[in-house]
Structures are given as C-alpha cells and as structure tokens.
Short mmCIF file of C-alpha atoms in Angstrom, two decimals:
data_model
loop_
_atom_site.label_atom_id
_atom_site.label_comp_id
_atom_site.label_asym_id
_atom_site.label_seq_id
_atom_site.Cartn_x
_atom_site.Cartn_y
_atom_site.Cartn_z
CA MET K 25 229.06 -12.34 124.03
CA HIS K 26 228.47 -9.88 126.83
CA VAL K 27 225.41 -8.48 128.58
CA LEU K 28 224.89 -4.76 129.11
CA LEU K 29 222.85 -3.74 132.14
CA PRO K 30 221.84 -0.06 131.78
CA ARG K 31 219.90 1.44 134.70
CA THR K 32 218.24 4.29 132.83
CA LEU K 33 217.03 4.95 129.30
CA GLU K 34 219.76 7.55 128.87
CA GLU K 35 222.44 4.98 129.71
CA ALA K 36 220.81 2.45 127.39
CA LEU K 37 220.76 4.92 124.48
CA GLU K 38 224.41 5.84 125.05
CA MET K 39 225.34 2.16 125.02
CA LYS K 40 223.30 1.73 121.82
CA ALA K 41 225.19 4.62 120.22
CA SER K 42 228.61 3.27 121.15
CA ALA K 43 227.89 -0.41 120.52
CA PRO K 44 225.18 -0.63 117.85
CA PRO K 45 225.17 -4.43 117.60
CA ALA K 46 223.73 -4.77 121.15
CA VAL K 47 220.40 -6.57 120.83
CA PRO K 48 217.82 -5.40 123.37
CA ILE K 49 216.02 -7.98 125.49
CA ALA K 50 212.90 -7.31 127.55
CA GLY K 51 210.43 -10.21 127.88
CA GLY K 52 212.78 -12.50 125.97
CA THR K 53 209.92 -14.50 124.49
CA ASP K 54 211.38 -14.17 120.99
CA LEU K 55 215.10 -13.59 121.57
CA MET K 56 215.61 -16.37 124.14
CA VAL K 57 214.20 -18.96 121.73
CA GLU K 58 216.80 -17.85 119.18
CA LEU K 59 219.55 -18.09 121.80
CA ASN K 60 218.39 -21.44 123.23
CA PHE K 61 218.35 -23.00 119.76
CA ASP K 62 221.68 -21.51 118.80
CA ARG K 63 220.15 -19.55 115.91
CA THR K 64 221.72 -16.26 116.93
CA ARG K 65 224.86 -15.25 118.79
CA PRO K 66 224.79 -11.47 119.14
CA GLN K 67 228.01 -9.79 120.26
CA ALA K 68 226.09 -8.04 123.00
CA ILE K 69 222.67 -8.19 124.62
CA MET K 70 221.18 -5.21 126.43
CA GLU K 71 218.79 -5.92 129.27
CA ILE K 72 216.00 -3.29 129.12
CA SER K 73 213.10 -5.06 130.89
CA ARG K 74 213.29 -2.87 133.98
CA LEU K 75 214.04 0.53 132.45
CA PRO K 76 211.52 2.75 134.25
CA GLU K 77 211.02 4.98 131.18
CA LEU K 78 209.67 2.04 129.16
CA ASN K 79 207.33 0.71 131.85
CA VAL K 80 204.84 3.58 131.90
CA TRP K 81 201.79 4.91 130.09
CA ARG K 82 200.46 8.43 129.83
CA ARG K 83 197.39 10.32 128.63
CA GLU K 84 197.69 13.85 127.29
CA ASN K 85 195.54 16.02 125.03
CA GLY K 86 193.45 13.14 123.73
CA THR K 87 196.43 10.88 122.97
CA PHE K 88 197.61 7.80 124.81
CA SER K 89 201.26 6.75 125.04
CA LEU K 90 202.15 3.18 125.93
CA GLY K 91 205.71 2.34 126.98
CA ALA K 92 207.44 -0.41 125.01
CA GLY K 93 208.18 -2.42 128.15
CA VAL K 94 204.68 -2.78 129.62
CA PRO K 95 203.91 -6.51 129.74
CA TYR K 96 200.68 -7.88 128.27
CA SER K 97 199.38 -9.03 131.67
CA ARG K 98 199.46 -5.42 132.91
CA ILE K 99 197.63 -4.23 129.80
CA VAL K 100 194.90 -6.83 130.41
CA ARG K 101 194.62 -5.79 134.06
CA ASP K 102 194.94 -2.02 133.85
CA LEU K 103 194.10 -0.69 130.37
CA THR K 104 190.53 -1.95 130.11
CA GLU K 105 189.31 1.17 128.29
CA PHE K 106 191.19 -0.06 125.18
CA ARG K 107 189.11 -3.14 124.50
CA PRO K 108 190.71 -4.28 121.21
CA LEU K 109 194.17 -3.97 122.78
CA VAL K 110 193.08 -5.93 125.85
CA GLU K 111 191.47 -8.62 123.70
CA ALA K 112 194.62 -8.93 121.60
CA SER K 113 196.83 -8.98 124.71
CA ARG K 114 194.78 -11.76 126.26
CA THR K 115 195.35 -13.98 123.22
CA VAL K 116 199.14 -13.66 123.51
CA GLY K 117 200.68 -17.01 124.50
CA SER K 118 199.92 -18.10 128.06
CA PRO K 119 199.99 -16.41 131.49
CA GLN K 120 203.75 -17.03 131.67
CA ILE K 121 204.27 -15.39 128.26
CA ARG K 122 201.92 -12.47 129.01
CA ASN K 123 203.84 -11.74 132.23
CA ARG K 124 206.97 -11.16 130.13
CA GLY K 125 205.99 -10.26 126.56
CA THR K 126 205.60 -6.59 125.61
CA VAL K 127 204.18 -4.46 122.80
CA GLY K 128 207.73 -3.21 122.27
CA GLY K 129 208.73 -6.81 121.56
CA ASN K 130 205.94 -7.24 119.01
CA LEU K 131 207.15 -4.04 117.33
CA GLY K 132 210.83 -5.03 117.46
CA THR K 133 210.19 -8.49 116.03
CA SER K 134 207.70 -7.13 113.45
CA SER K 135 206.18 -10.51 112.73
CA PRO K 136 202.96 -10.23 110.69
CA ALA K 137 201.48 -12.52 113.38
CA GLY K 138 202.31 -10.16 116.27
CA ASP K 139 199.00 -9.99 118.13
CA ALA K 140 199.20 -6.33 119.18
CA LEU K 141 200.13 -5.08 115.73
CA PRO K 142 196.70 -5.08 114.00
CA VAL K 143 195.42 -3.06 116.97
CA LEU K 144 198.18 -0.47 116.57
CA ALA K 145 197.47 -0.31 112.83
CA ALA K 146 193.74 0.20 113.43
CA TYR K 147 194.47 2.84 116.08
CA ASP K 148 196.58 4.73 113.49
CA ALA K 149 199.34 4.55 116.09
CA GLU K 150 202.78 6.08 115.82
CA VAL K 151 205.89 4.24 116.91
CA VAL K 152 208.20 6.36 119.05
CA LEU K 153 211.92 5.75 118.58
CA ALA K 154 214.72 7.31 120.59
CA LYS K 155 218.45 7.66 120.29
CA ALA K 156 221.21 9.20 122.36
CA GLY K 157 221.09 12.95 122.90
CA GLY K 158 217.32 13.00 123.41
CA LYS K 159 216.59 12.60 119.71
CA ILE K 160 213.06 11.27 119.19
CA ARG K 161 211.57 10.01 115.93
CA ARG K 162 207.86 9.26 115.47
CA LEU K 163 206.79 7.04 112.59
CA PRO K 164 203.26 6.06 111.59
CA PHE K 165 202.92 2.31 112.18
CA ALA K 166 202.67 1.60 108.44
CA GLN K 167 206.02 3.31 107.86
CA PHE K 168 207.62 1.53 110.81
CA MET K 169 206.81 -2.04 109.81
CA THR K 170 208.14 -2.58 106.30
CA GLY K 171 207.97 -6.35 105.82
CA PRO K 172 207.95 -9.70 107.59
CA LYS K 173 210.36 -9.22 110.52
CA LYS K 174 211.54 -5.97 108.95
CA ASN K 175 211.16 -2.47 110.33
CA ALA K 176 212.59 1.02 110.13
CA LEU K 177 214.38 0.92 113.49
CA ALA K 178 217.94 2.26 113.12
CA PRO K 179 220.83 0.35 114.76
CA ASP K 180 221.41 3.12 117.31
CA GLU K 181 217.73 3.51 118.24
CA LEU K 182 215.51 1.90 120.85
CA ILE K 183 211.72 1.58 120.68
CA LEU K 184 210.36 3.88 123.37
CA GLY K 185 206.74 2.96 122.86
CA THR K 186 203.70 3.74 120.80
CA ARG K 187 201.17 6.56 120.79
CA TRP K 188 197.70 6.98 119.39
CA LYS K 189 194.81 9.42 119.33
CA VAL K 190 192.05 8.01 121.52
CA VAL K 191 188.85 7.54 119.51
CA ARG K 192 185.31 7.20 120.80
CA GLY K 193 183.50 4.07 119.62
CA PRO K 194 183.37 0.29 119.84
CA GLY K 195 186.02 -2.10 118.57
CA SER K 196 187.34 -5.62 118.85
CA PHE K 197 190.24 -7.94 118.12
CA SER K 198 189.72 -11.51 116.99
CA LYS K 199 192.05 -14.23 115.88
CA ILE K 200 191.86 -17.64 114.22
CA GLY K 201 194.14 -20.46 115.31
CA THR K 202 194.05 -24.09 116.37
CA ARG K 203 193.63 -23.34 120.09
CA ASN K 204 192.39 -20.51 122.30
CA ALA K 205 195.84 -20.21 123.86
CA MET K 206 199.50 -20.58 122.90
CA VAL K 207 198.68 -20.10 119.27
CA ILE K 208 200.26 -18.09 116.49
CA ALA K 209 197.47 -16.40 114.55
CA LEU K 210 196.50 -17.91 111.23
CA ALA K 211 194.54 -14.73 110.63
CA SER K 212 193.66 -11.88 112.95
CA LEU K 213 191.59 -8.75 112.66
CA CYS K 214 191.08 -5.54 114.56
CA LEU K 215 188.06 -3.35 113.85
CA VAL K 216 187.61 0.11 115.34
CA LEU K 217 184.69 2.51 114.79
CA ASP K 218 185.42 6.20 115.16
CA GLU K 219 182.11 7.81 116.14
CA ASP K 220 183.35 11.38 115.80
CA GLY K 221 185.07 10.88 112.47
CA ARG K 222 182.27 8.55 111.32
CA SER K 223 184.86 6.15 110.01
CA VAL K 224 185.50 2.42 110.15
CA ARG K 225 189.03 1.06 110.46
CA VAL K 226 190.08 -2.53 109.84
CA ALA K 227 193.54 -4.06 110.13
CA LEU K 228 194.55 -7.63 109.32
CA GLY K 229 197.35 -9.74 110.80
CA SER K 230 199.02 -12.94 109.55
CA VAL K 231 197.60 -12.57 106.04
CA GLY K 232 200.32 -10.54 104.35
CA PRO K 233 203.94 -9.45 104.60
CA THR K 234 202.94 -6.63 106.94
CA ILE K 235 199.80 -5.68 108.83
CA LEU K 236 197.26 -4.67 106.18
CA ARG K 237 194.53 -2.07 106.36
CA ALA K 238 191.46 -2.50 104.13
CA PRO K 239 190.74 1.08 102.96
CA ASP K 240 188.19 0.09 100.33
CA ALA K 241 186.15 -1.96 102.83
CA GLU K 242 186.53 0.80 105.44
CA SER K 243 185.08 3.55 103.27
CA PHE K 244 182.39 1.19 101.92
CA ALA K 245 181.14 0.42 105.45
CA ALA K 246 181.30 4.06 106.58
CA ARG K 247 179.31 5.18 103.51
CA ALA K 248 176.74 2.41 103.90
CA MET K 249 176.25 3.39 107.55
CA GLU K 250 175.79 7.01 106.44
CA THR K 251 173.25 6.04 103.77
CA ALA K 252 171.30 3.87 106.23
CA GLY K 253 171.42 6.62 108.89
CA VAL K 254 173.12 4.23 111.32
CA TRP K 255 175.73 6.73 112.54
CA ARG K 256 172.89 8.90 113.92
CA ASP K 257 170.57 6.08 114.96
CA PRO K 258 172.27 2.86 116.10
CA PHE K 259 168.94 1.06 115.71
CA GLY K 260 168.65 2.06 112.05
CA PRO K 261 168.63 -1.08 109.91
CA LEU K 262 171.80 -1.85 107.98
CA PRO K 263 171.07 -4.32 105.13
CA THR K 264 172.59 -7.78 105.73
CA ARG K 265 174.08 -7.51 102.26
CA VAL K 266 176.23 -4.59 103.45
CA ILE K 267 177.81 -6.74 106.16
CA GLU K 268 178.44 -9.54 103.67
CA GLU K 269 179.97 -7.20 101.13
CA PHE K 270 182.10 -5.62 103.87
CA GLY K 271 183.49 -9.10 104.59
CA GLU K 272 184.20 -9.71 100.91
CA ARG K 273 185.99 -6.37 100.55
CA VAL K 274 188.09 -7.00 103.68
CA ALA K 275 189.04 -10.44 102.33
CA ALA K 276 190.04 -8.82 99.03
CA ALA K 277 192.57 -6.65 100.91
CA ALA K 278 194.39 -9.71 102.29
CA LYS K 279 197.60 -10.92 100.63
CA PRO K 280 197.86 -14.38 102.19
CA ILE K 281 200.26 -17.20 101.41
CA ASP K 282 200.19 -20.96 101.97
CA ASP K 283 202.41 -21.97 104.88
CA VAL K 284 202.73 -24.54 107.67
CA ARG K 285 199.85 -23.00 109.59
CA GLY K 286 197.28 -22.82 106.79
CA THR K 287 196.45 -22.14 103.19
CA ALA K 288 196.00 -18.78 101.52
CA ALA K 289 192.42 -19.67 100.58
CA TYR K 290 191.50 -20.53 104.17
CA ARG K 291 193.11 -17.35 105.43
CA ARG K 292 191.19 -15.20 102.95
CA HIS K 293 187.96 -16.90 103.94
CA ALA K 294 188.79 -16.35 107.62
CA CYS K 295 189.26 -12.62 106.97
CA ALA K 296 185.72 -12.36 105.57
CA VAL K 297 184.24 -14.23 108.53
CA LEU K 298 186.20 -12.22 111.12
CA ALA K 299 185.27 -8.93 109.42
CA GLN K 300 181.56 -9.71 109.34
CA ARG K 301 181.55 -10.80 112.98
CA ALA K 302 183.54 -7.76 114.09
CA LEU K 303 181.21 -5.34 112.29
CA ARG K 304 178.13 -7.06 113.78
CA TRP K 305 179.64 -6.89 117.28
CA ALA K 306 180.40 -3.19 116.83
CA LEU K 307 176.90 -2.43 115.56
CA ASP K 308 175.40 -4.36 118.50
CA ASP K 309 177.66 -2.52 120.96
CA ARG K 310 176.41 0.79 119.56
CA LYS K 311 172.84 -0.30 120.25
CA LEU K 312 173.74 -1.01 123.89
CA THR K 313 175.64 2.22 124.43
CA GLY K 314 173.50 4.49 122.25
CA ALA K 315 176.60 5.22 120.15
CA ARG K 316 178.08 7.33 122.94
CA MET Z 556 229.51 -13.57 133.83
CA LEU Z 557 228.91 -13.66 137.57
CA ILE Z 558 225.19 -13.91 138.41
CA LYS Z 559 223.98 -13.31 141.92
CA ALA Z 560 220.30 -13.86 142.67
CA ARG Z 561 218.11 -14.58 145.65
CA ILE Z 562 216.86 -18.11 144.98
CA ASN Z 563 214.27 -19.53 147.41
CA ASP Z 564 215.25 -16.97 150.09
CA GLU Z 565 218.96 -17.60 149.79
CA TRP Z 566 221.53 -15.51 147.88
CA ARG Z 567 223.33 -17.72 145.39
CA GLU Z 568 226.02 -16.79 142.92
CA ALA Z 569 227.75 -18.53 140.08
CA ASP Z 570 229.58 -17.84 136.86
CA VAL Z 571 227.61 -18.59 133.67
CA TRP Z 572 227.89 -17.97 129.96
CA PRO Z 573 226.26 -14.54 129.34
CA GLY Z 574 223.70 -16.06 126.94
CA ALA Z 575 222.52 -18.70 129.43
CA SER Z 576 218.89 -18.85 130.46
CA LEU Z 577 217.66 -18.66 134.03
CA LEU Z 578 216.59 -22.30 133.63
CA PHE Z 579 220.15 -23.32 132.77
CA PHE Z 580 221.45 -21.32 135.74
CA LEU Z 581 219.01 -23.07 138.10
CA ARG Z 582 219.47 -26.61 136.82
CA GLU Z 583 222.99 -26.91 135.52
CA THR Z 584 224.78 -24.40 137.75
CA LEU Z 585 222.90 -24.49 141.04
CA GLY Z 586 221.63 -28.09 140.82
CA LEU Z 587 217.98 -27.10 141.32
CA VAL Z 588 216.58 -29.70 138.92
CA GLY Z 589 212.92 -29.40 139.94
CA SER Z 590 212.26 -26.99 137.08
CA LYS Z 591 212.29 -29.12 133.95
CA ASN Z 592 213.91 -28.41 130.60
CA ALA Z 593 211.67 -29.52 127.75
CA CYS Z 594 210.80 -27.21 124.86
CA GLU Z 595 213.13 -24.27 125.57
CA GLN Z 596 210.72 -21.98 123.73
CA GLY Z 597 208.04 -21.10 126.26
CA GLU Z 598 205.50 -23.54 124.85
CA CYS Z 599 205.33 -26.19 127.57
CA GLY Z 600 205.57 -24.44 130.95
CA SER Z 601 207.71 -27.23 132.50
CA CYS Z 602 210.28 -24.65 133.62
CA SER Z 603 207.77 -22.31 135.33
CA VAL Z 604 209.19 -20.33 138.26
CA TRP Z 605 208.47 -17.01 139.93
CA LEU Z 606 210.69 -14.04 139.07
CA ASP Z 607 210.02 -11.17 141.50
CA GLY Z 608 206.68 -12.84 142.24
CA GLU Z 609 205.60 -13.16 138.59
CA LEU Z 610 205.01 -16.54 136.99
CA VAL Z 611 207.46 -16.92 134.09
CA CYS Z 612 209.05 -19.55 131.88
CA SER Z 613 212.62 -19.64 133.17
CA CYS Z 614 213.84 -20.78 129.74
CA LEU Z 615 212.80 -17.36 128.35
CA VAL Z 616 214.57 -15.32 131.01
CA LEU Z 617 218.22 -14.51 130.47
CA ALA Z 618 220.08 -15.52 133.65
CA ALA Z 619 221.50 -11.97 133.70
CA GLN Z 620 217.96 -10.59 133.93
CA ALA Z 621 217.61 -12.33 137.31
CA HIS Z 622 220.85 -10.77 138.60
CA GLY Z 623 220.03 -9.03 141.88
CA HIS Z 624 216.45 -10.31 141.81
CA GLU Z 625 214.21 -12.78 143.58
CA VAL Z 626 213.49 -16.24 142.14
CA ARG Z 627 211.22 -18.85 143.68
CA THR Z 628 211.15 -22.40 142.31
CA VAL Z 629 209.10 -25.53 142.88
CA GLU Z 630 211.68 -26.57 145.49
CA ALA Z 631 210.40 -23.78 147.76
CA LEU Z 632 206.86 -25.12 148.03
CA ALA Z 633 207.32 -28.04 150.41
CA THR Z 634 208.45 -27.17 153.94
CA ASP Z 635 210.56 -29.77 155.74
CA ASP Z 636 208.46 -32.94 155.56
CA ARG Z 637 205.26 -31.18 154.64
CA LEU Z 638 204.10 -30.99 151.04
CA HIS Z 639 202.31 -27.94 149.68
CA PRO Z 640 198.51 -28.46 149.44
CA VAL Z 641 198.77 -28.35 145.63
CA GLN Z 642 201.37 -31.15 145.70
CA GLU Z 643 199.17 -33.23 148.02
CA ALA Z 644 196.13 -32.73 145.80
CA PHE Z 645 198.10 -33.85 142.72
CA ILE Z 646 199.03 -37.08 144.51
CA GLN Z 647 195.49 -37.62 145.74
CA THR Z 648 193.80 -37.32 142.34
CA GLY Z 649 196.49 -39.09 140.34
CA ALA Z 650 197.29 -35.91 138.42
CA VAL Z 651 200.83 -37.24 137.96
CA GLN Z 652 201.64 -39.85 135.35
CA CYS Z 653 205.11 -39.60 133.82
CA GLY Z 654 205.62 -36.57 136.07
CA PHE Z 655 207.71 -34.45 133.74
CA CYS Z 656 205.20 -31.59 133.48
CA THR Z 657 204.28 -31.82 137.16
CA PRO Z 658 206.70 -29.30 138.73
CA GLY Z 659 205.71 -26.63 136.19
CA LEU Z 660 202.04 -27.34 136.69
CA ILE Z 661 202.38 -27.28 140.49
CA VAL Z 662 204.03 -23.86 140.28
CA ALA Z 663 201.39 -22.55 137.84
CA VAL Z 664 198.55 -23.86 140.05
CA ALA Z 665 200.11 -22.39 143.20
CA ASP Z 666 200.42 -19.05 141.35
CA LEU Z 667 196.78 -19.21 140.24
CA LEU Z 668 195.53 -19.95 143.78
CA GLU Z 669 197.62 -17.11 145.21
CA HIS Z 670 195.79 -14.70 142.89
CA ASP Z 671 192.38 -16.37 142.77
CA PRO Z 672 191.59 -18.67 145.72
CA ARG Z 673 188.29 -19.84 144.18
CA PRO Z 674 188.82 -20.15 140.42
CA SER Z 675 186.07 -21.40 138.11
CA GLU Z 676 186.92 -24.24 135.75
CA THR Z 677 187.16 -21.77 132.86
CA ILE Z 678 189.66 -19.69 134.81
CA ILE Z 679 191.63 -22.83 135.74
CA ARG Z 680 191.84 -23.87 132.10
CA GLU Z 681 192.95 -20.42 130.96
CA ALA Z 682 195.52 -20.19 133.79
CA LEU Z 683 197.05 -23.56 132.87
CA ALA Z 684 196.97 -22.99 129.09
CA GLY Z 685 200.75 -22.59 129.06
CA ASN Z 686 201.50 -25.93 130.72
CA LEU Z 687 201.43 -28.99 128.49
CA CYS Z 688 200.79 -32.51 129.79
CA ARG Z 689 200.91 -35.38 127.33
CA CYS Z 690 199.73 -38.13 129.74
CA THR Z 691 196.78 -37.18 131.89
CA GLY Z 692 194.36 -35.48 129.53
CA TYR Z 693 194.19 -32.73 132.19
CA ALA Z 694 191.00 -34.01 133.90
CA LYS Z 695 192.82 -35.17 137.06
CA ILE Z 696 194.93 -32.02 137.09
CA ILE Z 697 191.81 -29.84 137.11
CA ASP Z 698 190.32 -32.02 139.87
CA ALA Z 699 193.51 -31.46 141.86
CA VAL Z 700 193.26 -27.68 141.47
CA LYS Z 701 189.72 -27.72 142.85
CA ILE Z 702 190.70 -29.90 145.82
CA ALA Z 703 193.75 -27.73 146.60
CA ALA Z 704 191.62 -24.58 146.36
CA GLY Z 705 189.15 -26.01 148.84
CA ARG Z 706 191.87 -27.03 151.31
CA MET Z 707 193.79 -23.77 151.11
CA GLN Z 708 190.69 -21.79 152.07
CA LYS Z 709 190.30 -23.72 155.32
#
C-alpha cells in the first residue's frame, strides 16, 4: 500500500487517471474503520482532506455549490441559511466526527443512512464529478446514488461537491435512532417547501436501498395546500386529516427492511410520524414568517 | 512511509506502515500512550487529540494525513508538576473510575472550554456525546466540567 499526497485538485485528478485504484480519504470516518479492522487493503490511498478546491462554497445565479471536503462542523457554524442541512449535519456522529466528516464522504460511501443525503435529495441537488483534463460531469442526486453503497462515480473521477438551486421556504431534517448523538439513523426525513414553485418535497433515509422521494405525498400536500388557500394565507386552516394522510402517503413510499437496527414495520411507522411532524413545523414556520 | 509531524510542540518523525492511523503512530511508534486505543471506529472518543487545533478521533486519521501538521495530545496539558485545571477537577469530583476513557474526556473537555468558557449542561452533554464512559454514569464528569469552567475563568 502507498499513500498519494496531491497538493492541488489538478494533481489529484492526474493521479486518479494514472492509478485508478487509489481510494480517496478526507475525514476518514468510514475508510479508517475499514482499514483498522482489516476489511480493506487498497493498493493506494489518496489524501484529499486539504485540497483547497474541495474546501469551499459558492453562490451564483440562485444556486449554491458546496465543496465535497467541507466538514460538518463548518456547515453547522457557517451555513445557517440552509436549515435542513444544518440540522442533518448536527446529527452526524459527535463533535470529533463532525470536525472530520464531509458531505463528499456521505456521497462517496452512498449509505442509505448518510445523514446529509436526504437533504441533497430534497434540494434536488446535483453531484459534481471531475476527472483529469478539466472534464466535469453533473448528475442529479437520484442518478448518482444507485443502491446501498453504490453510486455512479467512475474509477478515474473525484467528487468535487454538490450544487442546488436555492429555494425560498421552510424545511427541516429529522431522524430516529436510539440516542441523540453517535447514532446511525433508523429512519430520517427531510422536508422542504418551495414557496415560489408552490411545491412540497420529501426525502427519506435509511428506509430503502437508496434515498427515496415521496412524489405522491408531495403532490397531495401541495394540492391540499392550494385547495385550502394555505399557500396564499399561512393562517388558512389545513384540515388535520390532510396532515395525517400526508404521513400515510409518505410511509407508503418507504421500502424498509428488517435489520439489526429495527424492523420494517417500525421504520414505516416512523416515516409517517416524521412526515406529519415535519409538515406541521413547516406550516407553523410559515405563520411566523408570513410565508416570505 | 516516513511521517514527520509536530507533536506537542516538538517535531517527531518515524517510519510507519502507510495504512497506520495517527493513534497507532502516537502510541506504538512514538510511545505517547496517553491517547487510548479502544473501539478503533470513532465511537468511543478515548483517542481524542487535536489535529491543527481541531478535536478529532486519532484512530480515524491516517498517520499520513498528519504529515507536516500539528498534533496536540493529552500529554501536553499538564506543565511540569502542574496539572491542567480539567485534570484537577476530574480528580476532585471522582470523575475517574477505571480511567480508560479519562484522557479522551479530558481532551474533549479542554477543547469545549477553549471554545465555550461557560457551557450550559446541555452544551456539555452535546460536546461530550462522542466520549463513552462505562463506569461513572457521567454525573461526576459533568460536575468536573462545571468546576473546571469556574476555575479557568478566574
């Protein structure tokens, strides 16, 4: 085994092109466990945690780009305008883990329990991939993550970051597990309201082979809010039954399995509860902000 | 591979297997055994150190990632015969039982108090969520944090 220490993204991509088996390491919170327990012995590891090009974010023309190497603790501290992302980041591991772990790592590992992933799915984010020669590929999140720990990253590519169109409206991330910290989600949910598009977006983690959206529940809630006039008037009454049915429809979108952390039935139930809470929070937030 | 890092204000270098963790480098190569090796998966916090001033689990850092960088360990907290206020507070409250988690907790508490000199109990609990103790039930540890915070402000 050998360790590659590129100083720039360009160098890293050239090394990736010439030695495709090099496994990138940034926060190490996944890869080091595999190494420590002798589960993997890659031919080469490429240290990318300090590549300046991955440690940045940028706003332009209504979109936000987040570098793959920004650790969760910086997101919590500096990106407060993205509340669901901050809430998800704060549930990642512990302070020690958040100081190292990155969204790029969640994307690279592509675990259905990756805390940032439901947020990226609900943001309709793209994943930005790069390879030598300045070649950039942008994939919608749903096309990037293809299965549990499976994604569309090519052997000669690195994950540059992720990019989404900034939407106006409330949103949240919530997660069920046995503790408030150091816990792998049993079920997680991100809900985002898009005030301008008058749409509701919901994404589920840990209840399927990939992150799942709930399109039927999304359009149901958006229509019900239209019918009740809630998009125009945040104080307009939305029947309780709508919130309950929204929960049921979100739960129906889940594809959970029984595993060591919980049963499929519990997970499906959790999805309904999380969805109802998230919609209520969003509706309450709109009352406070006047849906601005 | 040859790793050279500034450990507790002193440049140290040694040859390690390229896949070795920073924790292995500290304990097995440099003989700094204050940082403990327990879970090796970032769950327990016993190996907590500072890497370039950030609190990290040294078992999750590749030794090569510390090459050319600054590492501070629990060994750096006491000066000559004087313990760090956090260490003194742990002794005073009986926050140490078997003692295995103690170095990691001391480092995590010192890190917390560097960032937040007057933490609430909620903040203390969140800050120490990554450090497991199987003996104390945490009550004495939290008492120690409050005492240390009070002393360090004086």
